mmCIF file of C-alpha atoms in Angstrom:
data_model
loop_
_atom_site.group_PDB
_atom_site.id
_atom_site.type_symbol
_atom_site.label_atom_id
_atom_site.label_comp_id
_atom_site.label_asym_id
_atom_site.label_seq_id
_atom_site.Cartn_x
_atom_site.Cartn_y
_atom_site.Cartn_z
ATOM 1 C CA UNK C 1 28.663 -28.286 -11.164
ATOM 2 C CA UNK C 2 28.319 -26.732 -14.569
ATOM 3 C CA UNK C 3 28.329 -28.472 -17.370
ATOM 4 C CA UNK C 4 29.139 -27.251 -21.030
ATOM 5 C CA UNK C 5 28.885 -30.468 -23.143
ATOM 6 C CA UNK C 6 25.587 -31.701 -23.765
ATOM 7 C CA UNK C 7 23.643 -34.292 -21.755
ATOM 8 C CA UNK C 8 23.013 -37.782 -23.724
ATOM 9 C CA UNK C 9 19.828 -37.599 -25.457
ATOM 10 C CA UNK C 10 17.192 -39.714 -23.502
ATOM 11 C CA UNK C 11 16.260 -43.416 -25.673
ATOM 12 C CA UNK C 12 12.968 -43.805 -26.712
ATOM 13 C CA UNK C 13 10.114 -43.404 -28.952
ATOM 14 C CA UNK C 14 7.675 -39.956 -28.993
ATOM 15 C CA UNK C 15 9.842 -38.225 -26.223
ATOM 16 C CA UNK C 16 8.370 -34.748 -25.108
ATOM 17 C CA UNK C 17 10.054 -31.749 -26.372
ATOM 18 C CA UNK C 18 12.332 -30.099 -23.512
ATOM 19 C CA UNK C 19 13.898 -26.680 -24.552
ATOM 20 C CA UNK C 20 17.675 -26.869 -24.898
ATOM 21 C CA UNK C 21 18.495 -24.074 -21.964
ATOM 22 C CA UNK C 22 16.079 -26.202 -19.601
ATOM 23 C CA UNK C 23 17.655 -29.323 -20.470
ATOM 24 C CA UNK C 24 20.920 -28.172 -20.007
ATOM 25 C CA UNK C 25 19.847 -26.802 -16.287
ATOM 26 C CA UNK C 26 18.917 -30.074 -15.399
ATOM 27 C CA UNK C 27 20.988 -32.086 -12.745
ATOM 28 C CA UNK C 28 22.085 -35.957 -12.472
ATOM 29 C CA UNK C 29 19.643 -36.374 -9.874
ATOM 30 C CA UNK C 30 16.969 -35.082 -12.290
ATOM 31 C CA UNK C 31 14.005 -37.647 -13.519
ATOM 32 C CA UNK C 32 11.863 -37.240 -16.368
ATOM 33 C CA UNK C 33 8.860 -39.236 -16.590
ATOM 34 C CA UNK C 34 7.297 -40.063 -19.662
ATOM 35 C CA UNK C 35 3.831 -41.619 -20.093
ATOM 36 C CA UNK C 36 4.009 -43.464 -23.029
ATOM 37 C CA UNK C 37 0.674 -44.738 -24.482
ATOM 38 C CA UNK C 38 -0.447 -48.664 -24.855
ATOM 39 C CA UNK C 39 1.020 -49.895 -27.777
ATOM 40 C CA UNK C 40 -1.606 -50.583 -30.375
ATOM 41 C CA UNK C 41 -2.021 -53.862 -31.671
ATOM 42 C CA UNK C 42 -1.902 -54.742 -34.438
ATOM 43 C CA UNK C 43 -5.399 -55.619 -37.037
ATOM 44 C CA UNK C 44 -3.932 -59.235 -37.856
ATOM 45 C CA UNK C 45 -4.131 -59.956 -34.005
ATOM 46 C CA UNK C 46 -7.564 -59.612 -34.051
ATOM 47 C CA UNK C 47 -8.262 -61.281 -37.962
ATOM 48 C CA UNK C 48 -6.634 -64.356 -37.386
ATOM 49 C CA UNK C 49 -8.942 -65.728 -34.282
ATOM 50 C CA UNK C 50 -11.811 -64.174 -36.188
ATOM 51 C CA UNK C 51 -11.436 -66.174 -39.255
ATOM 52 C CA UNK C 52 -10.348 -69.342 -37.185
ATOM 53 C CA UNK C 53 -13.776 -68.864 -35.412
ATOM 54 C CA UNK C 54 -15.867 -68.416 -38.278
ATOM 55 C CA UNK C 55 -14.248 -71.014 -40.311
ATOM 56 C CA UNK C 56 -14.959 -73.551 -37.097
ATOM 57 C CA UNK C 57 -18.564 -72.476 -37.053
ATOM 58 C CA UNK C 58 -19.366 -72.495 -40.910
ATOM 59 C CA UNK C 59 -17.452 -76.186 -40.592
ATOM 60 C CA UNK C 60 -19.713 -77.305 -38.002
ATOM 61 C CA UNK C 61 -23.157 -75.575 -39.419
ATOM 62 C CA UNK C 62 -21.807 -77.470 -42.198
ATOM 63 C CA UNK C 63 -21.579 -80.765 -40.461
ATOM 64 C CA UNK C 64 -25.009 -80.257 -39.217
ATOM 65 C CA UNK C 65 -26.792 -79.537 -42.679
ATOM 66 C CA UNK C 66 -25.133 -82.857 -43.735
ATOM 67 C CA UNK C 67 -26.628 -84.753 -41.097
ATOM 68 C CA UNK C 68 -29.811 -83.337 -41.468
ATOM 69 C CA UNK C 69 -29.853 -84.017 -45.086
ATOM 70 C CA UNK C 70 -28.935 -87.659 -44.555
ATOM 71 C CA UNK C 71 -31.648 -88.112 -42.183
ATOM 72 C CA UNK C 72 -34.132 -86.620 -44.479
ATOM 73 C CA UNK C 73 -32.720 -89.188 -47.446
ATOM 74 C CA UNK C 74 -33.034 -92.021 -45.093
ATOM 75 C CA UNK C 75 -36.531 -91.163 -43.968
ATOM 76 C CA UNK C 76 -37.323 -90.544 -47.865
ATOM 77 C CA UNK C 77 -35.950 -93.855 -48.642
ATOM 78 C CA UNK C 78 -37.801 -96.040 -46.142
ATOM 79 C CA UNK C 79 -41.439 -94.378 -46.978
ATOM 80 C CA UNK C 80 -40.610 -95.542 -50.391
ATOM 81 C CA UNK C 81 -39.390 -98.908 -49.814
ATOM 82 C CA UNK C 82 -42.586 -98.912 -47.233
ATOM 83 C CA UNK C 83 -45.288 -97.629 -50.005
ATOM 84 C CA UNK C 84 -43.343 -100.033 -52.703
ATOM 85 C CA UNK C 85 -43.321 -103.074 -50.162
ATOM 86 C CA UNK C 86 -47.578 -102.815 -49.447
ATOM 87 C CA UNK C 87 -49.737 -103.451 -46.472
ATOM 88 C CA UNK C 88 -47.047 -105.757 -44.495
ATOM 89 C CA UNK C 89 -48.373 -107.023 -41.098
ATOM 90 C CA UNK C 90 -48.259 -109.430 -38.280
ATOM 91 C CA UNK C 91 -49.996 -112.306 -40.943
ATOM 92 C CA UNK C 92 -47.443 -111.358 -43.808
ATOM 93 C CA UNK C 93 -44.503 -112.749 -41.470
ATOM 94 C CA UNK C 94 -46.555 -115.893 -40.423
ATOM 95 C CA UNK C 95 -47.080 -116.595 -44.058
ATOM 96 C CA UNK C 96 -43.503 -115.885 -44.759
ATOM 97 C CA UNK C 97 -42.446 -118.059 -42.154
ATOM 98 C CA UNK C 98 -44.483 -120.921 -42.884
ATOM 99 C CA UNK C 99 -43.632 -123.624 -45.829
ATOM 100 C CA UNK C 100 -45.717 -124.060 -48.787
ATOM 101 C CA UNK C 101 -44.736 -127.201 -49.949
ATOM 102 C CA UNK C 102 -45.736 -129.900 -47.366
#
């Protein structure tokens, strides 16, 4: 079976290049197979989990140089209250707890 009309262009992206007289030979029962590369993806696929990530990780390096600093304004304070406050032992509270006036 000849036929003089031309076939339907195959669908699809980056076909191969068949020569007219050769495409025209070709039968119905004819396949073409066309190995189509991986599509790429695209940079924002990778960009948004990166800056999700890093933004988590400054946030919690963050977190953690708070609570260090705290802890180091707490120790600060209490060696100050404990140099302002003098010698305080076991006979301090004794005397504290004892009345004066009888």
């Amino acid at each position: 079976m000849t036929r003089r009309e031309p076939y339907p262009r195959p669908t699809g992206g980056n076909l191969p290049h068949l020569p007219a007289d050769l495409y025209r030979q070709l039968d119905d029962r004819t396949v073409v197979i066309v190995h189509a590369p991986a599509p790429r993806r695209p940079a924002t696929a990778y960009a948004v989990p990166l800056a999700i990530g890093l933004a988590a990780g400054f946030g919690f390096i963050g977190l953690v140089a708070a609570g260090i600093a705290l802890f180091e304004f707490a120790a600060r304070t209490a060696a100050l209250l404990g140099t302002l406050a003098g010698p305080v032992g076991i006979g301090t509270f004794f005397q504290l707890a004892r009345p004066k006036g009888k």
